[in-house]
Amino acid sequence: MEWDVLLNPYKQSVEELKVKLKGVREQYIIENKHSPIEFVTGRVKPVASILDKMKRKNISLDDIEAEIQDIAGIRIMCQFVDDIGTVINMLKKRKDLEVIEERDYVNHKKPSGYRSFHVVISYPVQTVDGEKKILVEIQIRTLAMNFWATIEHSLNYKYAGAIPRNIQQRLQRAAEAAFRLDEEMSIIKGEIQEAQKLFEQKEQR
Ligand code: 0O2
Ligand code: 0O2
């Protein structure tokens, strides 16, 4: 099978969604508002990883487009935990995509310590053969969650999924520290917003 042909609409979708979501950030910034989006990245799953997942989950070639939801992957990084909900609501209101699944690993962390909010969307991409609906997994997470996940992902790769116990324990503690960092930052965010409200009231007097 021609992987390039199969993956092309996925590549197109990732590029389009990156432009659109970076545009959302831009709009907040020009309107002088706090952007719930700090930055956006995206990738098409490498063929080797697709083959791995097919094997691991016993998925046949005919079923990959329906069964592998993260062939196209978008990641949205936020400063604050609250921003995650704002981003999810924004996605749900958009007319150019449909949210079809949600996985809340923010309030229900994985045993590894992983935290992130996953949304699977159906995205209509225009091809030369007409419209094709593509599944895209969007991961929404804070900068602290992203820091932890990036490090843990490299360690998992290094140890081929069998991270030594002592390092696993360190990672658990690091995950707790990242959680506390997010909590501390949320408190500061609240303080800032309160100060701004008081300032506005003073201005109006
Ligand atoms: P900027 O603002 O000039 O840095 P492409 O290579 O065009 O396909 P892209 O978006 O460049 O795609 O690459 P990718 O890997 O999808 O996303 C990386 C983007 O995330 C880059 O922005 C990085 O600068 C940005 N990024 C990474 N870490 C941080 C961070 O901690 N804070 C912020 N604000 N941005 C970060 P761009 O798009 O190159 O634009
Ligand atoms: P990549 O491109 O290497 O990131 P499964 O894929 O079976 O684990 P499922 O239900 O298909 O699970 O999807 P899920 O769990 O919603 O999302 C899987 C993706 O979430 C992973 O993609 C990771 O990006 C991320 N993820 C999930 N758990 C962890 C974790 O414990 N640590 C880290 N660092 N990331 C995690 P892939 O397949 O690894 O692809």
PDB file of C-alpha atoms and ligand atoms in Angstrom:
ATOM      1  CA  MET A   1       0.000   0.000   0.000  1.00  0.00           C
ATOM      2  CA  GLU A   2       1.073   3.555  -0.682  1.00  0.00           C
ATOM      3  CA  TRP A   3       1.501   5.105   2.764  1.00  0.00           C
ATOM      4  CA  ASP A   4       2.033   8.547   1.242  1.00  0.00           C
ATOM      5  CA  VAL A   5      -1.382   8.363  -0.418  1.00  0.00           C
ATOM      6  CA  LEU A   6      -3.139   7.146   2.725  1.00  0.00           C
ATOM      7  CA  LEU A   7      -1.429   9.694   4.974  1.00  0.00           C
ATOM      8  CA  ASN A   8      -1.760  12.724   2.706  1.00  0.00           C
ATOM      9  CA  PRO A   9      -5.213  13.854   3.972  1.00  0.00           C
ATOM     10  CA  TYR A  10      -3.900  13.459   7.533  1.00  0.00           C
ATOM     11  CA  LYS A  11      -0.933  15.681   6.750  1.00  0.00           C
ATOM     12  CA  GLN A  12      -3.259  18.223   5.158  1.00  0.00           C
ATOM     13  CA  SER A  13      -5.556  18.185   8.228  1.00  0.00           C
ATOM     14  CA  VAL A  14      -2.658  18.675  10.662  1.00  0.00           C
ATOM     15  CA  GLU A  15      -1.341  21.638   8.688  1.00  0.00           C
ATOM     16  CA  GLU A  16      -4.801  23.250   8.394  1.00  0.00           C
ATOM     17  CA  LEU A  17      -5.594  22.806  12.083  1.00  0.00           C
ATOM     18  CA  LYS A  18      -2.232  24.255  13.147  1.00  0.00           C
ATOM     19  CA  VAL A  19      -2.898  27.376  11.072  1.00  0.00           C
ATOM     20  CA  LYS A  20      -6.453  27.710  12.439  1.00  0.00           C
ATOM     21  CA  LEU A  21      -5.491  27.240  16.097  1.00  0.00           C
ATOM     22  CA  LYS A  22      -2.478  29.545  15.870  1.00  0.00           C
ATOM     23  CA  GLY A  23      -4.960  32.037  14.413  1.00  0.00           C
ATOM     24  CA  VAL A  24      -7.099  31.728  17.550  1.00  0.00           C
ATOM     25  CA  ARG A  25      -4.068  32.656  19.697  1.00  0.00           C
ATOM     26  CA  GLU A  26      -3.322  35.576  17.383  1.00  0.00           C
ATOM     27  CA  GLN A  27      -6.876  36.883  17.753  1.00  0.00           C
ATOM     28  CA  TYR A  28      -6.682  36.859  21.568  1.00  0.00           C
ATOM     29  CA  ILE A  29      -3.358  38.674  21.428  1.00  0.00           C
ATOM     30  CA  ILE A  30      -4.492  41.461  19.086  1.00  0.00           C
ATOM     31  CA  GLU A  31      -7.589  41.919  21.252  1.00  0.00           C
ATOM     32  CA  ASN A  32      -5.289  42.302  24.256  1.00  0.00           C
ATOM     33  CA  LYS A  33      -6.799  39.322  26.051  1.00  0.00           C
ATOM     34  CA  HIS A  34      -5.197  36.403  27.834  1.00  0.00           C
ATOM     35  CA  SER A  35      -4.849  33.623  25.239  1.00  0.00           C
ATOM     36  CA  PRO A  36      -5.923  30.189  26.515  1.00  0.00           C
ATOM     37  CA  ILE A  37      -3.574  28.811  23.839  1.00  0.00           C
ATOM     38  CA  GLU A  38       0.136  29.240  24.524  1.00  0.00           C
ATOM     39  CA  PHE A  39       1.360  27.285  21.505  1.00  0.00           C
ATOM     40  CA  VAL A  40       0.309  24.545  19.113  1.00  0.00           C
ATOM     41  CA  THR A  41       2.235  21.623  17.648  1.00  0.00           C
ATOM     42  CA  GLY A  42       1.178  18.833  15.353  1.00  0.00           C
ATOM     43  CA  ARG A  43       2.427  15.692  13.673  1.00  0.00           C
ATOM     44  CA  VAL A  44       1.368  12.778  11.521  1.00  0.00           C
ATOM     45  CA  LYS A  45       2.140   9.503  13.287  1.00  0.00           C
ATOM     46  CA  PRO A  46       5.252   7.927  11.752  1.00  0.00           C
ATOM     47  CA  VAL A  47       4.540   4.741   9.747  1.00  0.00           C
ATOM     48  CA  ALA A  48       6.667   2.652  12.153  1.00  0.00           C
ATOM     49  CA  SER A  49       4.501   3.822  15.103  1.00  0.00           C
ATOM     50  CA  ILE A  50       1.320   3.055  13.143  1.00  0.00           C
ATOM     51  CA  LEU A  51       2.600  -0.478  12.461  1.00  0.00           C
ATOM     52  CA  ASP A  52       3.512  -0.878  16.175  1.00  0.00           C
ATOM     53  CA  LYS A  53       0.043   0.187  17.268  1.00  0.00           C
ATOM     54  CA  MET A  54      -1.631  -2.132  14.710  1.00  0.00           C
ATOM     55  CA  LYS A  55       0.318  -5.041  16.166  1.00  0.00           C
ATOM     56  CA  ARG A  56      -0.228  -4.044  19.794  1.00  0.00           C
ATOM     57  CA  LYS A  57      -3.987  -3.591  19.376  1.00  0.00           C
ATOM     58  CA  ASN A  58      -4.495  -6.280  16.743  1.00  0.00           C
ATOM     59  CA  ILE A  59      -5.870  -3.867  14.136  1.00  0.00           C
ATOM     60  CA  SER A  60      -5.939  -4.836  10.455  1.00  0.00           C
ATOM     61  CA  LEU A  61      -4.845  -2.504   7.677  1.00  0.00           C
ATOM     62  CA  ASP A  62      -8.463  -2.045   6.553  1.00  0.00           C
ATOM     63  CA  ASP A  63      -9.427  -0.778   9.992  1.00  0.00           C
ATOM     64  CA  ILE A  64      -6.631   1.657  10.814  1.00  0.00           C
ATOM     65  CA  GLU A  65      -8.480   4.794   9.710  1.00  0.00           C
ATOM     66  CA  ALA A  66     -11.371   4.004  12.063  1.00  0.00           C
ATOM     67  CA  GLU A  67      -9.423   2.340  14.872  1.00  0.00           C
ATOM     68  CA  ILE A  68      -6.279   4.454  15.185  1.00  0.00           C
ATOM     69  CA  GLN A  69      -7.518   7.825  16.304  1.00  0.00           C
ATOM     70  CA  ASP A  70      -4.173   9.576  16.514  1.00  0.00           C
ATOM     71  CA  ILE A  71      -2.760   9.150  12.996  1.00  0.00           C
ATOM     72  CA  ALA A  72      -3.198  12.922  12.936  1.00  0.00           C
ATOM     73  CA  GLY A  73      -2.229  14.523  16.235  1.00  0.00           C
ATOM     74  CA  ILE A  74      -2.490  18.105  17.439  1.00  0.00           C
ATOM     75  CA  ARG A  75      -1.221  19.315  20.800  1.00  0.00           C
ATOM     76  CA  ILE A  76      -2.426  22.547  22.389  1.00  0.00           C
ATOM     77  CA  MET A  77      -0.369  23.904  25.281  1.00  0.00           C
ATOM     78  CA  CYS A  78      -1.957  26.228  27.867  1.00  0.00           C
ATOM     79  CA  GLN A  79      -0.502  28.318  30.691  1.00  0.00           C
ATOM     80  CA  PHE A  80      -3.217  27.549  33.225  1.00  0.00           C
ATOM     81  CA  VAL A  81      -5.392  24.497  34.003  1.00  0.00           C
ATOM     82  CA  ASP A  82      -8.534  26.689  33.531  1.00  0.00           C
ATOM     83  CA  ASP A  83      -7.466  27.430  29.975  1.00  0.00           C
ATOM     84  CA  ILE A  84      -7.942  23.753  29.090  1.00  0.00           C
ATOM     85  CA  GLY A  85     -11.714  24.037  29.616  1.00  0.00           C
ATOM     86  CA  THR A  86     -11.821  27.277  27.627  1.00  0.00           C
ATOM     87  CA  VAL A  87     -10.080  25.538  24.721  1.00  0.00           C
ATOM     88  CA  ILE A  88     -12.457  22.542  24.880  1.00  0.00           C
ATOM     89  CA  ASN A  89     -15.507  24.833  24.799  1.00  0.00           C
ATOM     90  CA  MET A  90     -14.020  26.774  21.903  1.00  0.00           C
ATOM     91  CA  LEU A  91     -13.481  23.513  19.977  1.00  0.00           C
ATOM     92  CA  LYS A  92     -17.063  22.387  20.661  1.00  0.00           C
ATOM     93  CA  LYS A  93     -18.448  25.643  19.253  1.00  0.00           C
ATOM     94  CA  ARG A  94     -16.471  25.519  16.013  1.00  0.00           C
ATOM     95  CA  LYS A  95     -18.390  24.847  12.819  1.00  0.00           C
ATOM     96  CA  ASP A  96     -15.446  23.346  10.927  1.00  0.00           C
ATOM     97  CA  LEU A  97     -14.980  20.259  13.114  1.00  0.00           C
ATOM     98  CA  GLU A  98     -16.967  17.902  15.305  1.00  0.00           C
ATOM     99  CA  VAL A  99     -15.881  16.680  18.750  1.00  0.00           C
ATOM    100  CA  ILE A 100     -16.737  12.980  18.897  1.00  0.00           C
ATOM    101  CA  GLU A 101     -14.876  11.707  21.953  1.00  0.00           C
ATOM    102  CA  GLU A 102     -13.369  13.123  25.146  1.00  0.00           C
ATOM    103  CA  ARG A 103     -10.883  11.545  27.526  1.00  0.00           C
ATOM    104  CA  ASP A 104     -10.224  13.453  30.715  1.00  0.00           C
ATOM    105  CA  TYR A 105      -6.800  12.527  32.016  1.00  0.00           C
ATOM    106  CA  VAL A 106      -6.580  15.918  33.752  1.00  0.00           C
ATOM    107  CA  ASN A 107      -8.973  14.970  36.538  1.00  0.00           C
ATOM    108  CA  HIS A 108      -8.314  11.244  36.091  1.00  0.00           C
ATOM    109  CA  LYS A 109      -4.571  10.865  35.683  1.00  0.00           C
ATOM    110  CA  LYS A 110      -3.135   7.684  34.181  1.00  0.00           C
ATOM    111  CA  PRO A 111      -1.268   5.244  36.486  1.00  0.00           C
ATOM    112  CA  SER A 112       2.010   6.533  34.977  1.00  0.00           C
ATOM    113  CA  GLY A 113       1.190  10.023  36.315  1.00  0.00           C
ATOM    114  CA  TYR A 114       0.265  11.307  32.827  1.00  0.00           C
ATOM    115  CA  ARG A 115      -2.181  14.211  32.712  1.00  0.00           C
ATOM    116  CA  SER A 116      -3.765  15.795  29.633  1.00  0.00           C
ATOM    117  CA  PHE A 117      -7.227  16.234  28.094  1.00  0.00           C
ATOM    118  CA  HIS A 118      -7.766  14.282  24.888  1.00  0.00           C
ATOM    119  CA  VAL A 119     -10.423  15.156  22.369  1.00  0.00           C
ATOM    120  CA  VAL A 120     -11.030  13.165  19.201  1.00  0.00           C
ATOM    121  CA  ILE A 121     -12.523  15.216  16.419  1.00  0.00           C
ATOM    122  CA  SER A 122     -13.895  14.447  12.991  1.00  0.00           C
ATOM    123  CA  TYR A 123     -12.397  16.937  10.543  1.00  0.00           C
ATOM    124  CA  PRO A 124     -13.652  17.327   6.964  1.00  0.00           C
ATOM    125  CA  VAL A 125     -10.734  17.752   4.610  1.00  0.00           C
ATOM    126  CA  GLN A 126     -11.213  18.619   0.929  1.00  0.00           C
ATOM    127  CA  THR A 127      -9.375  16.247  -1.393  1.00  0.00           C
ATOM    128  CA  VAL A 128      -9.327  15.972  -5.196  1.00  0.00           C
ATOM    129  CA  ASP A 129     -11.824  13.120  -4.800  1.00  0.00           C
ATOM    130  CA  GLY A 130     -14.171  15.183  -2.657  1.00  0.00           C
ATOM    131  CA  GLU A 131     -14.604  15.634   1.087  1.00  0.00           C
ATOM    132  CA  LYS A 132     -13.066  13.087   3.449  1.00  0.00           C
ATOM    133  CA  LYS A 133     -13.722  13.023   7.181  1.00  0.00           C
ATOM    134  CA  ILE A 134     -10.542  12.432   9.150  1.00  0.00           C
ATOM    135  CA  LEU A 135     -10.135  11.548  12.826  1.00  0.00           C
ATOM    136  CA  VAL A 136      -7.715  13.821  14.662  1.00  0.00           C
ATOM    137  CA  GLU A 137      -6.632  13.471  18.301  1.00  0.00           C
ATOM    138  CA  ILE A 138      -6.159  16.803  20.025  1.00  0.00           C
ATOM    139  CA  GLN A 139      -4.222  16.717  23.300  1.00  0.00           C
ATOM    140  CA  ILE A 140      -4.769  19.762  25.492  1.00  0.00           C
ATOM    141  CA  ARG A 141      -2.407  20.246  28.437  1.00  0.00           C
ATOM    142  CA  THR A 142      -0.631  22.848  30.539  1.00  0.00           C
ATOM    143  CA  LEU A 143       3.049  23.666  30.086  1.00  0.00           C
ATOM    144  CA  ALA A 144       3.805  21.720  33.285  1.00  0.00           C
ATOM    145  CA  MET A 145       1.873  18.649  32.045  1.00  0.00           C
ATOM    146  CA  ASN A 146       3.710  18.930  28.727  1.00  0.00           C
ATOM    147  CA  PHE A 147       7.112  19.130  30.425  1.00  0.00           C
ATOM    148  CA  TRP A 148       6.387  15.964  32.389  1.00  0.00           C
ATOM    149  CA  ALA A 149       4.920  14.044  29.424  1.00  0.00           C
ATOM    150  CA  THR A 150       7.824  14.951  27.146  1.00  0.00           C
ATOM    151  CA  ILE A 151      10.408  13.699  29.662  1.00  0.00           C
ATOM    152  CA  GLU A 152       8.431  10.545  30.465  1.00  0.00           C
ATOM    153  CA  HIS A 153       7.957   9.832  26.760  1.00  0.00           C
ATOM    154  CA  SER A 154      11.743   9.943  26.151  1.00  0.00           C
ATOM    155  CA  LEU A 155      12.418   7.705  29.152  1.00  0.00           C
ATOM    156  CA  ASN A 156       9.806   5.234  27.922  1.00  0.00           C
ATOM    157  CA  TYR A 157      11.503   5.213  24.554  1.00  0.00           C
ATOM    158  CA  LYS A 158      14.942   4.756  26.108  1.00  0.00           C
ATOM    159  CA  TYR A 159      13.838   1.858  28.303  1.00  0.00           C
ATOM    160  CA  ALA A 160      11.437   0.419  25.661  1.00  0.00           C
ATOM    161  CA  GLY A 161       8.475   0.804  28.019  1.00  0.00           C
ATOM    162  CA  ALA A 162      10.209  -0.884  30.996  1.00  0.00           C
ATOM    163  CA  ILE A 163      11.290   2.109  33.076  1.00  0.00           C
ATOM    164  CA  PRO A 164      13.266   0.954  36.182  1.00  0.00           C
ATOM    165  CA  ARG A 165      11.276   1.136  39.404  1.00  0.00           C
ATOM    166  CA  ASN A 166      13.373   3.829  41.083  1.00  0.00           C
ATOM    167  CA  ILE A 167      13.004   6.102  38.034  1.00  0.00           C
ATOM    168  CA  GLN A 168       9.266   5.362  37.939  1.00  0.00           C
ATOM    169  CA  GLN A 169       9.023   6.531  41.546  1.00  0.00           C
ATOM    170  CA  ARG A 170      10.936   9.717  40.700  1.00  0.00           C
ATOM    171  CA  LEU A 171       8.543  10.292  37.810  1.00  0.00           C
ATOM    172  CA  GLN A 172       5.569   9.894  40.152  1.00  0.00           C
ATOM    173  CA  ARG A 173       7.056  12.562  42.421  1.00  0.00           C
ATOM    174  CA  ALA A 174       7.786  14.781  39.430  1.00  0.00           C
ATOM    175  CA  ALA A 175       4.139  14.379  38.334  1.00  0.00           C
ATOM    176  CA  GLU A 176       3.007  15.493  41.797  1.00  0.00           C
ATOM    177  CA  ALA A 177       5.376  18.478  41.625  1.00  0.00           C
ATOM    178  CA  ALA A 178       3.977  19.412  38.191  1.00  0.00           C
ATOM    179  CA  PHE A 179       0.437  19.177  39.642  1.00  0.00           C
ATOM    180  CA  ARG A 180       1.408  21.492  42.505  1.00  0.00           C
ATOM    181  CA  LEU A 181       3.079  23.900  40.092  1.00  0.00           C
ATOM    182  CA  ASP A 182      -0.198  24.113  38.134  1.00  0.00           C
ATOM    183  CA  GLU A 183      -2.110  24.702  41.380  1.00  0.00           C
ATOM    184  CA  GLU A 184       0.260  27.484  42.468  1.00  0.00           C
ATOM    185  CA  MET A 185       0.036  29.148  39.059  1.00  0.00           C
ATOM    186  CA  SER A 186      -3.776  28.952  39.122  1.00  0.00           C
ATOM    187  CA  ILE A 187      -3.774  30.780  42.456  1.00  0.00           C
ATOM    188  CA  ILE A 188      -1.605  33.547  41.016  1.00  0.00           C
ATOM    189  CA  LYS A 189      -3.909  33.770  37.992  1.00  0.00           C
ATOM    190  CA  GLY A 190      -6.857  34.308  40.332  1.00  0.00           C
ATOM    191  CA  GLU A 191      -4.992  37.043  42.173  1.00  0.00           C
ATOM    192  CA  ILE A 192      -4.221  38.851  38.925  1.00  0.00           C
ATOM    193  CA  GLN A 193      -7.829  38.723  37.783  1.00  0.00           C
ATOM    194  CA  GLU A 194      -9.035  40.014  41.151  1.00  0.00           C
ATOM    195  CA  ALA A 195      -6.561  42.888  41.012  1.00  0.00           C
ATOM    196  CA  GLN A 196      -7.740  43.766  37.506  1.00  0.00           C
ATOM    197  CA  LYS A 197     -11.376  43.808  38.636  1.00  0.00           C
ATOM    198  CA  LEU A 198     -10.570  46.130  41.561  1.00  0.00           C
ATOM    199  CA  PHE A 199      -8.633  48.386  39.225  1.00  0.00           C
ATOM    200  CA  GLU A 200     -11.564  48.566  36.777  1.00  0.00           C
ATOM    201  CA  GLN A 201     -13.982  49.448  39.602  1.00  0.00           C
ATOM    202  CA  LYS A 202     -11.621  52.211  40.766  1.00  0.00           C
ATOM    203  CA  GLU A 203     -11.419  53.552  37.204  1.00  0.00           C
ATOM    204  CA  GLN A 204     -15.221  53.676  36.944  1.00  0.00           C
ATOM    205  CA  ARG A 205     -15.647  55.688  40.133  1.00  0.00           C
TER     206      ARG A 205
HETATM  207  P1  0O2 B   1       7.437  30.646  16.561  1.00  0.00           P
HETATM  208  O1  0O2 B   1       6.478  31.463  17.325  1.00  0.00           O
HETATM  209  O2  0O2 B   1       8.146  31.385  15.477  1.00  0.00           O
HETATM  210  O3  0O2 B   1       8.373  29.875  17.431  1.00  0.00           O
HETATM  211  P2  0O2 B   1       6.072  23.462  10.852  1.00  0.00           P
HETATM  212  O4  0O2 B   1       7.524  23.269  11.129  1.00  0.00           O
HETATM  213  O5  0O2 B   1       5.740  24.757  10.179  1.00  0.00           O
HETATM  214  O6  0O2 B   1       5.397  22.282  10.246  1.00  0.00           O
HETATM  215  P3  0O2 B   1       5.686  24.341  13.518  1.00  0.00           P
HETATM  216  O7  0O2 B   1       4.427  24.783  14.113  1.00  0.00           O
HETATM  217  O8  0O2 B   1       6.752  25.352  13.282  1.00  0.00           O
HETATM  218  O9  0O2 B   1       5.351  23.546  12.222  1.00  0.00           O
HETATM  219  O10 0O2 B   1       6.355  23.192  14.380  1.00  0.00           O
HETATM  220  P4  0O2 B   1       5.787  22.311  15.543  1.00  0.00           P
HETATM  221  O11 0O2 B   1       6.909  21.388  15.902  1.00  0.00           O
HETATM  222  O12 0O2 B   1       4.474  21.737  15.201  1.00  0.00           O
HETATM  223  O13 0O2 B   1       5.568  23.343  16.699  1.00  0.00           O
HETATM  224  C1  0O2 B   1       6.616  23.962  17.313  1.00  0.00           C
HETATM  225  C2  0O2 B   1       6.149  25.347  17.698  1.00  0.00           C
HETATM  226  O14 0O2 B   1       5.920  25.372  19.099  1.00  0.00           O
HETATM  227  C3  0O2 B   1       7.186  26.384  17.380  1.00  0.00           C
HETATM  228  O15 0O2 B   1       6.535  27.558  17.012  1.00  0.00           O
HETATM  229  C4  0O2 B   1       7.848  26.581  18.715  1.00  0.00           C
HETATM  230  O16 0O2 B   1       8.467  27.822  18.823  1.00  0.00           O
HETATM  231  C5  0O2 B   1       6.656  26.480  19.633  1.00  0.00           C
HETATM  232  N1  0O2 B   1       7.032  26.224  21.027  1.00  0.00           N
HETATM  233  C6  0O2 B   1       7.689  25.181  21.547  1.00  0.00           C
HETATM  234  N2  0O2 B   1       7.846  25.301  22.883  1.00  0.00           N
HETATM  235  C7  0O2 B   1       7.262  26.492  23.229  1.00  0.00           C
HETATM  236  C8  0O2 B   1       7.073  27.186  24.471  1.00  0.00           C
HETATM  237  O17 0O2 B   1       7.485  26.730  25.554  1.00  0.00           O
HETATM  238  N3  0O2 B   1       6.379  28.363  24.409  1.00  0.00           N
HETATM  239  C9  0O2 B   1       5.916  28.873  23.249  1.00  0.00           C
HETATM  240  N4  0O2 B   1       5.227  30.035  23.276  1.00  0.00           N
HETATM  241  N5  0O2 B   1       6.074  28.259  22.051  1.00  0.00           N
HETATM  242  C10 0O2 B   1       6.748  27.080  22.046  1.00  0.00           C
HETATM  243  P5  0O2 B   1       6.567  28.148  15.530  1.00  0.00           P
HETATM  244  O18 0O2 B   1       5.297  27.742  14.873  1.00  0.00           O
HETATM  245  O19 0O2 B   1       7.826  27.768  14.862  1.00  0.00           O
HETATM  246  O20 0O2 B   1       6.480  29.649  15.752  1.00  0.00           O
HETATM  247  P1  0O2 B   2       2.980   9.374  20.364  1.00  0.00           P
HETATM  248  O1  0O2 B   2       2.849   9.913  19.009  1.00  0.00           O
HETATM  249  O2  0O2 B   2       4.289   8.679  20.593  1.00  0.00           O
HETATM  250  O3  0O2 B   2       2.636  10.340  21.427  1.00  0.00           O
HETATM  251  P2  0O2 B   2      -3.024   3.928  23.724  1.00  0.00           P
HETATM  252  O4  0O2 B   2      -2.528   4.547  22.459  1.00  0.00           O
HETATM  253  O5  0O2 B   2      -3.457   2.527  23.583  1.00  0.00           O
HETATM  254  O6  0O2 B   2      -2.068   4.140  24.873  1.00  0.00           O
HETATM  255  P3  0O2 B   2      -5.535   5.274  23.372  1.00  0.00           P
HETATM  256  O7  0O2 B   2      -6.757   4.970  24.159  1.00  0.00           O
HETATM  257  O8  0O2 B   2      -5.495   4.903  21.931  1.00  0.00           O
HETATM  258  O9  0O2 B   2      -4.297   4.688  24.174  1.00  0.00           O
HETATM  259  O10 0O2 B   2      -5.285   6.795  23.420  1.00  0.00           O
HETATM  260  P4  0O2 B   2      -4.962   7.781  24.611  1.00  0.00           P
HETATM  261  O11 0O2 B   2      -4.474   7.063  25.824  1.00  0.00           O
HETATM  262  O12 0O2 B   2      -6.084   8.731  24.743  1.00  0.00           O
HETATM  263  O13 0O2 B   2      -3.777   8.551  23.944  1.00  0.00           O
HETATM  264  C1  0O2 B   2      -2.548   7.969  23.644  1.00  0.00           C
HETATM  265  C2  0O2 B   2      -1.547   9.092  23.517  1.00  0.00           C
HETATM  266  O14 0O2 B   2      -1.602   9.874  24.727  1.00  0.00           O
HETATM  267  C3  0O2 B   2      -0.131   8.602  23.406  1.00  0.00           C
HETATM  268  O15 0O2 B   2       0.201   8.467  22.057  1.00  0.00           O
HETATM  269  C4  0O2 B   2       0.654   9.702  24.075  1.00  0.00           C
HETATM  270  O16 0O2 B   2       0.857  10.787  23.196  1.00  0.00           O
HETATM  271  C5  0O2 B   2      -0.273  10.153  25.180  1.00  0.00           C
HETATM  272  N1  0O2 B   2      -0.076   9.376  26.396  1.00  0.00           N
HETATM  273  C6  0O2 B   2      -0.943   8.516  26.953  1.00  0.00           C
HETATM  274  N2  0O2 B   2      -0.454   7.999  28.091  1.00  0.00           N
HETATM  275  C7  0O2 B   2       0.768   8.538  28.268  1.00  0.00           C
HETATM  276  C8  0O2 B   2       1.777   8.392  29.272  1.00  0.00           C
HETATM  277  O17 0O2 B   2       1.652   7.637  30.242  1.00  0.00           O
HETATM  278  N3  0O2 B   2       2.912   9.135  29.092  1.00  0.00           N
HETATM  279  C9  0O2 B   2       3.102   9.953  28.031  1.00  0.00           C
HETATM  280  N4  0O2 B   2       4.247  10.624  27.954  1.00  0.00           N
HETATM  281  N5  0O2 B   2       2.164  10.098  27.066  1.00  0.00           N
HETATM  282  C10 0O2 B   2       1.011   9.410  27.176  1.00  0.00           C
HETATM  283  P5  0O2 B   2       1.261   7.428  21.548  1.00  0.00           P
HETATM  284  O18 0O2 B   2       0.549   6.277  20.909  1.00  0.00           O
HETATM  285  O19 0O2 B   2       2.244   7.114  22.613  1.00  0.00           O
HETATM  286  O20 0O2 B   2       1.904   8.196  20.377  1.00  0.00           O
END
